[in-house]
Amino acid sequence: MSKIRIALAGIGKIARDQHIPTIAKSDRFELVAAVTRHQPPEGVPGFTSVAEMMEAVPDIQAISICTPPRGRLKLIREALAHGLDVMIEKPPAGTIAEAARFQPLAEAAGKVLHATWHSREAAGVEPARDWLKGKIIQKVICNWKEDVRVWHPGQEWIWEPGIGVFDPGINALSVLTAILPEPLDLQSAELRVPENREAPIAADLEYRMGDAPVDVAFDFDQKGPQSWDIIVQCAEGELKLSMGASKLAIDGEPVELPEDPEYARLYRHFARLVDARQCDADLTPFRHVADAFLFGSRKQVAAFNW
Amino acid sequence: MSKIRIALAGIGKIARDQHIPTIAKSDRFELVAAVTRHQPPEGVPGFTSVAEMMEAVPDIQAISICTPPRGRLKLIREALAHGLDVMIEKPPAGTIAEAARFQPLAEAAGKVLHATWHSREAAGVEPARDWLKGKIIQKVICNWKEDVRVWHPGQEWIWEPGIGVFDPGINALSVLTAILPEPLDLQSAELRVPENREAPIAADLEYRMGDAPVDVAFDFDQKGPQSWDIIVQCAEGELKLSMGASKLAIDGEPVELPEDPEYARLYRHFARLVDARQCDADLTPFRHVADAFLFGSRKQVAAFNW
């Protein structure tokens, strides 16, 4: 099977850390161009717009978009107009209304849209969902606490009004909504915003799933050990996902999981969608983020500095 | 045709001002019971739950829900479980995720759900939409400015985290999204929050519809003349909706409109949905509200007191 000729848009940290090495190892994709105002990946020509790129390299089939979430509508429209299938990094857009337009636009153009949630591809997610099927869930605890200085060094866009700590938090929400059998209902939310910033640095969210409490804590200012943990207490035992759902334990006993990196699985899934001419654009995690902002109370906390 | 036996849930200001008198004049509905912790409407028995009501008055067919937006999921579930068709006041729920569940639940139960936007039933809305079809829209200006002390006297729920000035503002958004031919894309948002409250008292929202700017201003602290106006500047002339879209003028010339109150039209529409066994639950205006909270910057302003 010939490789899918793919371009990358937005050559920042996530493109360099994940997308470029994953595509390099993939037997289904070949990176042939980039849209970027910065340095293109090594050995690949860079262009400042999709139109310019398609003029120079006309046989591109797909584009993977890693730009910050705001302003993607224009980019996606341009990509679809040039006949490209489209994959987008999380979070999908700056607003729910914008994100909700992508799939109808792709379908109208006869193209594939894949709105990705890389954490859903973590090795523990499928086994966790399978184990939880039919169990009596009593309580869920999610702690997603990391140091923004390590994971988003100097990335000022993360402090623009909006996303903030929900940039990693949406990963937790994408896993929770993938493994739990019923929808989450938000009961209360507190967002903590540094006095010198526009976006929350921490959040406490209380959901219910059926009658079970689901307590979620996000923190972007975590010193020492980082945690990306979900614990599900069931009548039948306790499930724990840790390290961003890459590790799974049942009643404290580690479950053996295949070594299969998230982004390798993500690109394999995109290849399947391209082959099947199907879209996959679940916006549930993003809706939960908007709801936290709509519904939550806000508390001002100490200034944040890099 | 026999009348639809309907109950009201939530006997507050909007029920007394609009729903009760509208149902009293309707030839399609008969008010037979109420779910309320307060005084039921005159001549109608009141109950504290749907279950209790259905036990005492089993032949109710529909319920119209006017409770504050938070906590409706439980109420709607209970109503559907008792076989009732359901109409809900705007805004539909406390969160987008909650609101998105209502129609699937109703469909699964084989019941009708009508998530209403009363301002879309204002007399000028349909004629405005028709006039705008095919016109070249250059600019849209929306001013929705009223005194919360007059329209929501002492209603503390309006200052809970969330909705605030978007309670009237969502009416403007429901009209804008009904009359304009393309979706709105949010460009920037500023929410102004009183230092002693959790919800915004004012908001400035900049959208684009295609290439046309759409400038929206909400204010809850408007002294003197109130305004609920939308102006659409087209290459072919200027359309103005005023008084909450109940008045329409083209190039300054008033257009004659039928005298047909919003809530009379709303209940006629619900009757049509009940007859046709169809749901109508467009969440677009509510998504725009959540997006303003997600995307917007916040500014603290002077304390609000009743």
mmCIF file of C-alpha atoms in Angstrom, chain A residues 15-235:
data_model
loop_
_atom_site.group_PDB
_atom_site.id
_atom_site.type_symbol
_atom_site.label_atom_id
_atom_site.label_comp_id
_atom_site.label_asym_id
_atom_site.label_seq_id
_atom_site.Cartn_x
_atom_site.Cartn_y
_atom_site.Cartn_z
ATOM 1 C CA ALA A 15 4.933 18.728 16.198
ATOM 2 C CA ARG A 16 8.643 18.253 17.018
ATOM 3 C CA ASP A 17 8.087 16.049 20.094
ATOM 4 C CA GLN A 18 5.428 13.752 18.624
ATOM 5 C CA HIS A 19 4.148 14.282 15.090
ATOM 6 C CA ILE A 20 7.449 14.454 13.192
ATOM 7 C CA PRO A 21 9.078 11.380 14.824
ATOM 8 C CA THR A 22 5.796 9.416 14.631
ATOM 9 C CA ILE A 23 5.340 10.121 10.914
ATOM 10 C CA ALA A 24 9.031 9.272 10.334
ATOM 11 C CA LYS A 25 8.450 5.792 11.788
ATOM 12 C CA SER A 26 5.029 5.259 10.178
ATOM 13 C CA ASP A 27 4.578 2.817 7.299
ATOM 14 C CA ARG A 28 1.371 4.615 6.243
ATOM 15 C CA PHE A 29 2.452 8.288 6.140
ATOM 16 C CA GLU A 30 5.211 10.269 4.482
ATOM 17 C CA LEU A 31 5.890 13.868 5.562
ATOM 18 C CA VAL A 32 6.313 15.931 2.399
ATOM 19 C CA ALA A 33 5.773 19.592 3.373
ATOM 20 C CA ALA A 34 4.978 21.976 6.202
ATOM 21 C CA VAL A 35 2.954 25.155 6.688
ATOM 22 C CA THR A 36 4.814 27.264 9.209
ATOM 23 C CA ARG A 37 6.127 30.723 9.886
ATOM 24 C CA HIS A 38 9.057 29.131 11.700
ATOM 25 C CA GLN A 39 11.692 26.566 10.709
ATOM 26 C CA PRO A 40 10.213 23.612 8.751
ATOM 27 C CA PRO A 41 11.172 20.061 9.798
ATOM 28 C CA GLU A 42 14.531 18.924 8.448
ATOM 29 C CA GLY A 43 14.470 17.847 4.822
ATOM 30 C CA VAL A 44 10.958 19.133 4.173
ATOM 31 C CA PRO A 45 9.991 22.386 2.393
ATOM 32 C CA GLY A 46 8.113 24.994 4.439
ATOM 33 C CA PHE A 47 5.418 27.373 3.190
ATOM 34 C CA THR A 48 3.464 30.216 4.775
ATOM 35 C CA SER A 49 0.036 29.071 3.498
ATOM 36 C CA VAL A 50 -1.770 25.960 2.298
ATOM 37 C CA ALA A 51 -2.350 27.611 -1.088
ATOM 38 C CA GLU A 52 1.368 28.283 -1.561
ATOM 39 C CA MET A 53 2.217 24.737 -0.467
ATOM 40 C CA MET A 54 -0.295 23.123 -2.850
ATOM 41 C CA GLU A 55 1.051 25.239 -5.701
ATOM 42 C CA ALA A 56 4.588 23.923 -5.075
ATOM 43 C CA VAL A 57 3.777 20.348 -3.956
ATOM 44 C CA PRO A 58 0.446 19.526 -5.594
ATOM 45 C CA ASP A 59 0.167 15.813 -4.737
ATOM 46 C CA ILE A 60 -0.339 16.176 -0.987
ATOM 47 C CA GLN A 61 -3.262 14.090 0.293
ATOM 48 C CA ALA A 62 -3.633 15.052 3.942
ATOM 49 C CA ILE A 63 -2.658 17.642 6.519
ATOM 50 C CA SER A 64 -2.109 17.321 10.245
ATOM 51 C CA ILE A 65 -2.793 20.589 12.060
ATOM 52 C CA CYS A 66 -0.813 21.380 15.229
ATOM 53 C CA THR A 67 -1.325 25.161 15.375
ATOM 54 C CA PRO A 68 -2.773 26.697 18.554
ATOM 55 C CA PRO A 69 -6.536 26.156 18.706
ATOM 56 C CA ARG A 70 -7.657 29.665 17.750
ATOM 57 C CA GLY A 71 -8.048 30.465 14.073
ATOM 58 C CA ARG A 72 -8.270 26.928 12.751
ATOM 59 C CA LEU A 73 -11.535 27.435 10.843
ATOM 60 C CA LYS A 74 -9.760 29.399 8.100
ATOM 61 C CA LEU A 75 -6.928 26.859 7.887
ATOM 62 C CA ILE A 76 -9.276 23.859 7.776
ATOM 63 C CA ARG A 77 -11.459 25.524 5.137
ATOM 64 C CA GLU A 78 -8.399 26.191 2.998
ATOM 65 C CA ALA A 79 -7.142 22.614 3.424
ATOM 66 C CA LEU A 80 -10.553 21.163 2.486
ATOM 67 C CA ALA A 81 -10.789 23.511 -0.507
ATOM 68 C CA HIS A 82 -7.472 22.079 -1.711
ATOM 69 C CA GLY A 83 -8.783 18.527 -1.390
ATOM 70 C CA LEU A 84 -6.915 17.502 1.769
ATOM 71 C CA ASP A 85 -8.044 15.100 4.463
ATOM 72 C CA VAL A 86 -7.525 16.756 7.846
ATOM 73 C CA MET A 87 -6.299 15.659 11.255
ATOM 74 C CA ILE A 88 -6.254 18.191 14.125
ATOM 75 C CA GLU A 89 -4.447 18.267 17.467
ATOM 76 C CA LYS A 90 -6.480 18.800 20.622
ATOM 77 C CA PRO A 91 -8.120 21.057 21.633
ATOM 78 C CA PRO A 92 -9.979 21.257 18.331
ATOM 79 C CA ALA A 93 -10.672 25.016 18.195
ATOM 80 C CA GLY A 94 -11.014 28.236 20.132
ATOM 81 C CA THR A 95 -14.784 27.862 20.532
ATOM 82 C CA ILE A 96 -17.406 25.117 20.541
ATOM 83 C CA ALA A 97 -19.331 26.826 17.740
ATOM 84 C CA GLU A 98 -16.191 26.836 15.574
ATOM 85 C CA ALA A 99 -15.348 23.203 16.375
ATOM 86 C CA ALA A 100 -18.921 22.137 15.590
ATOM 87 C CA ARG A 101 -18.508 23.409 12.011
ATOM 88 C CA PHE A 102 -15.480 21.308 11.050
ATOM 89 C CA GLN A 103 -17.175 17.954 10.467
ATOM 90 C CA PRO A 104 -20.089 19.359 8.399
ATOM 91 C CA LEU A 105 -17.549 21.293 6.280
ATOM 92 C CA ALA A 106 -15.436 18.163 5.780
ATOM 93 C CA GLU A 107 -18.481 16.068 4.895
ATOM 94 C CA ALA A 108 -19.702 18.702 2.433
ATOM 95 C CA ALA A 109 -16.243 18.580 0.795
ATOM 96 C CA GLY A 110 -16.190 14.757 0.784
ATOM 97 C CA LYS A 111 -13.074 14.789 2.962
ATOM 98 C CA VAL A 112 -12.042 13.113 6.214
ATOM 99 C CA LEU A 113 -11.818 15.045 9.491
ATOM 100 C CA HIS A 114 -10.154 13.490 12.519
ATOM 101 C CA ALA A 115 -10.389 15.600 15.681
ATOM 102 C CA THR A 116 -7.869 13.769 17.818
ATOM 103 C CA TRP A 117 -7.613 13.125 21.571
ATOM 104 C CA HIS A 118 -4.165 11.612 21.933
ATOM 105 C CA SER A 119 -4.711 10.541 25.547
ATOM 106 C CA ARG A 120 -7.560 8.282 24.426
ATOM 107 C CA GLU A 121 -4.865 6.289 22.590
ATOM 108 C CA ALA A 122 -2.872 5.687 25.790
ATOM 109 C CA ALA A 123 -2.270 1.980 26.360
ATOM 110 C CA GLY A 124 -4.502 1.711 29.453
ATOM 111 C CA VAL A 125 -7.659 3.299 28.028
ATOM 112 C CA GLU A 126 -9.194 0.396 26.097
ATOM 113 C CA PRO A 127 -8.411 -2.199 28.808
ATOM 114 C CA ALA A 128 -9.847 0.185 31.439
ATOM 115 C CA ARG A 129 -13.079 0.707 29.491
ATOM 116 C CA ASP A 130 -13.420 -3.032 28.985
ATOM 117 C CA TRP A 131 -12.790 -3.819 32.665
ATOM 118 C CA LEU A 132 -15.344 -1.198 33.785
ATOM 119 C CA LYS A 133 -18.153 -2.614 31.622
ATOM 120 C CA GLY A 134 -20.928 -3.881 33.872
ATOM 121 C CA LYS A 135 -19.120 -2.921 37.100
ATOM 122 C CA ILE A 136 -20.903 -0.962 39.856
ATOM 123 C CA ILE A 137 -19.033 2.346 39.945
ATOM 124 C CA GLN A 138 -19.123 4.043 43.356
ATOM 125 C CA LYS A 139 -16.644 6.888 43.057
ATOM 126 C CA VAL A 140 -14.167 8.349 40.571
ATOM 127 C CA ILE A 141 -11.147 10.489 41.506
ATOM 128 C CA CYS A 142 -9.047 12.235 38.869
ATOM 129 C CA ASN A 143 -5.871 14.186 39.650
ATOM 130 C CA TRP A 144 -4.117 15.803 36.715
ATOM 131 C CA LYS A 145 -1.316 17.902 38.150
ATOM 132 C CA GLU A 146 1.742 19.050 36.270
ATOM 133 C CA ASP A 147 4.212 21.909 36.040
ATOM 134 C CA VAL A 148 3.355 24.168 33.114
ATOM 135 C CA ARG A 149 6.960 25.428 33.083
ATOM 136 C CA VAL A 150 8.115 21.930 32.080
ATOM 137 C CA TRP A 151 5.348 20.990 29.644
ATOM 138 C CA HIS A 152 4.597 24.355 27.999
ATOM 139 C CA PRO A 153 7.809 26.340 28.532
ATOM 140 C CA GLY A 154 7.273 29.962 27.550
ATOM 141 C CA GLN A 155 4.097 29.187 25.535
ATOM 142 C CA GLU A 156 2.227 32.443 26.136
ATOM 143 C CA TRP A 157 -0.848 31.349 24.137
ATOM 144 C CA ILE A 158 -1.732 29.031 26.984
ATOM 145 C CA TRP A 159 -2.448 32.078 29.183
ATOM 146 C CA GLU A 160 -4.746 33.796 26.706
ATOM 147 C CA PRO A 161 -8.347 33.971 27.921
ATOM 148 C CA GLY A 162 -9.657 30.443 27.841
ATOM 149 C CA ILE A 163 -7.973 27.066 28.027
ATOM 150 C CA GLY A 164 -5.119 27.420 30.606
ATOM 151 C CA VAL A 165 -4.906 24.332 32.835
ATOM 152 C CA PHE A 166 -7.645 22.758 30.717
ATOM 153 C CA ASP A 167 -5.035 22.179 28.019
ATOM 154 C CA PRO A 168 -3.745 19.155 29.957
ATOM 155 C CA GLY A 169 -7.104 18.846 31.745
ATOM 156 C CA ILE A 170 -8.929 18.123 28.492
ATOM 157 C CA ASN A 171 -6.709 15.029 28.187
ATOM 158 C CA ALA A 172 -8.126 13.776 31.489
ATOM 159 C CA LEU A 173 -11.659 14.596 30.320
ATOM 160 C CA SER A 174 -11.033 12.756 27.049
ATOM 161 C CA VAL A 175 -9.993 9.641 29.006
ATOM 162 C CA LEU A 176 -12.816 9.891 31.569
ATOM 163 C CA THR A 177 -15.448 10.217 28.831
ATOM 164 C CA ALA A 178 -13.883 7.263 26.974
ATOM 165 C CA ILE A 179 -13.749 4.816 29.888
ATOM 166 C CA LEU A 180 -16.913 5.652 31.884
ATOM 167 C CA PRO A 181 -20.155 4.055 30.686
ATOM 168 C CA GLU A 182 -22.458 7.060 31.362
ATOM 169 C CA PRO A 183 -22.191 10.831 30.669
ATOM 170 C CA LEU A 184 -20.693 13.211 33.236
ATOM 171 C CA ASP A 185 -23.004 15.802 34.836
ATOM 172 C CA LEU A 186 -21.223 18.861 36.217
ATOM 173 C CA GLN A 187 -22.333 19.737 39.767
ATOM 174 C CA SER A 188 -19.887 22.480 40.666
ATOM 175 C CA ALA A 189 -16.668 23.997 39.380
ATOM 176 C CA GLU A 190 -14.058 26.342 40.803
ATOM 177 C CA LEU A 191 -11.511 27.904 38.476
ATOM 178 C CA ARG A 192 -8.443 29.557 40.006
ATOM 179 C CA VAL A 193 -6.935 32.346 37.901
ATOM 180 C CA PRO A 194 -3.564 34.027 38.610
ATOM 181 C CA GLU A 195 -3.974 37.751 39.221
ATOM 182 C CA ASN A 196 -1.668 38.560 36.271
ATOM 183 C CA ARG A 197 -3.174 36.077 33.785
ATOM 184 C CA GLU A 198 -6.451 35.491 31.948
ATOM 185 C CA ALA A 199 -6.626 31.689 32.062
ATOM 186 C CA PRO A 200 -7.046 29.318 35.028
ATOM 187 C CA ILE A 201 -3.966 27.727 36.576
ATOM 188 C CA ALA A 202 -6.045 25.223 38.567
ATOM 189 C CA ALA A 203 -9.581 23.879 38.706
ATOM 190 C CA ASP A 204 -11.721 21.655 40.914
ATOM 191 C CA LEU A 205 -14.658 20.035 39.169
ATOM 192 C CA GLU A 206 -17.380 17.949 40.770
ATOM 193 C CA TYR A 207 -19.341 15.750 38.392
ATOM 194 C CA ARG A 208 -21.737 12.908 38.887
ATOM 195 C CA MET A 209 -21.966 9.864 36.670
ATOM 196 C CA GLY A 210 -25.347 8.410 37.539
ATOM 197 C CA ASP A 211 -25.242 8.459 41.361
ATOM 198 C CA ALA A 212 -21.451 8.203 41.644
ATOM 199 C CA PRO A 213 -19.407 11.316 42.488
ATOM 200 C CA VAL A 214 -16.603 12.099 40.037
ATOM 201 C CA ASP A 215 -14.056 14.466 41.613
ATOM 202 C CA VAL A 216 -11.610 16.061 39.216
ATOM 203 C CA ALA A 217 -8.651 18.272 40.181
ATOM 204 C CA PHE A 218 -6.425 20.063 37.651
ATOM 205 C CA ASP A 219 -3.260 21.918 38.608
ATOM 206 C CA PHE A 220 -0.699 23.602 36.374
ATOM 207 C CA ASP A 221 1.670 24.608 39.166
ATOM 208 C CA GLN A 222 2.604 21.184 40.509
ATOM 209 C CA LYS A 223 6.073 20.970 42.026
ATOM 210 C CA GLY A 224 7.740 17.622 42.626
ATOM 211 C CA PRO A 225 6.030 14.453 41.355
ATOM 212 C CA GLN A 226 3.603 15.051 38.541
ATOM 213 C CA SER A 227 0.322 13.121 38.514
ATOM 214 C CA TRP A 228 -1.990 12.118 35.720
ATOM 215 C CA ASP A 229 -4.110 9.620 37.605
ATOM 216 C CA ILE A 230 -7.674 8.325 37.461
ATOM 217 C CA ILE A 231 -8.995 6.028 40.177
ATOM 218 C CA VAL A 232 -12.348 4.281 39.723
ATOM 219 C CA GLN A 233 -13.721 2.667 42.879
ATOM 220 C CA CYS A 234 -16.180 -0.112 42.080
ATOM 221 C CA ALA A 235 -18.105 -2.561 44.251
#
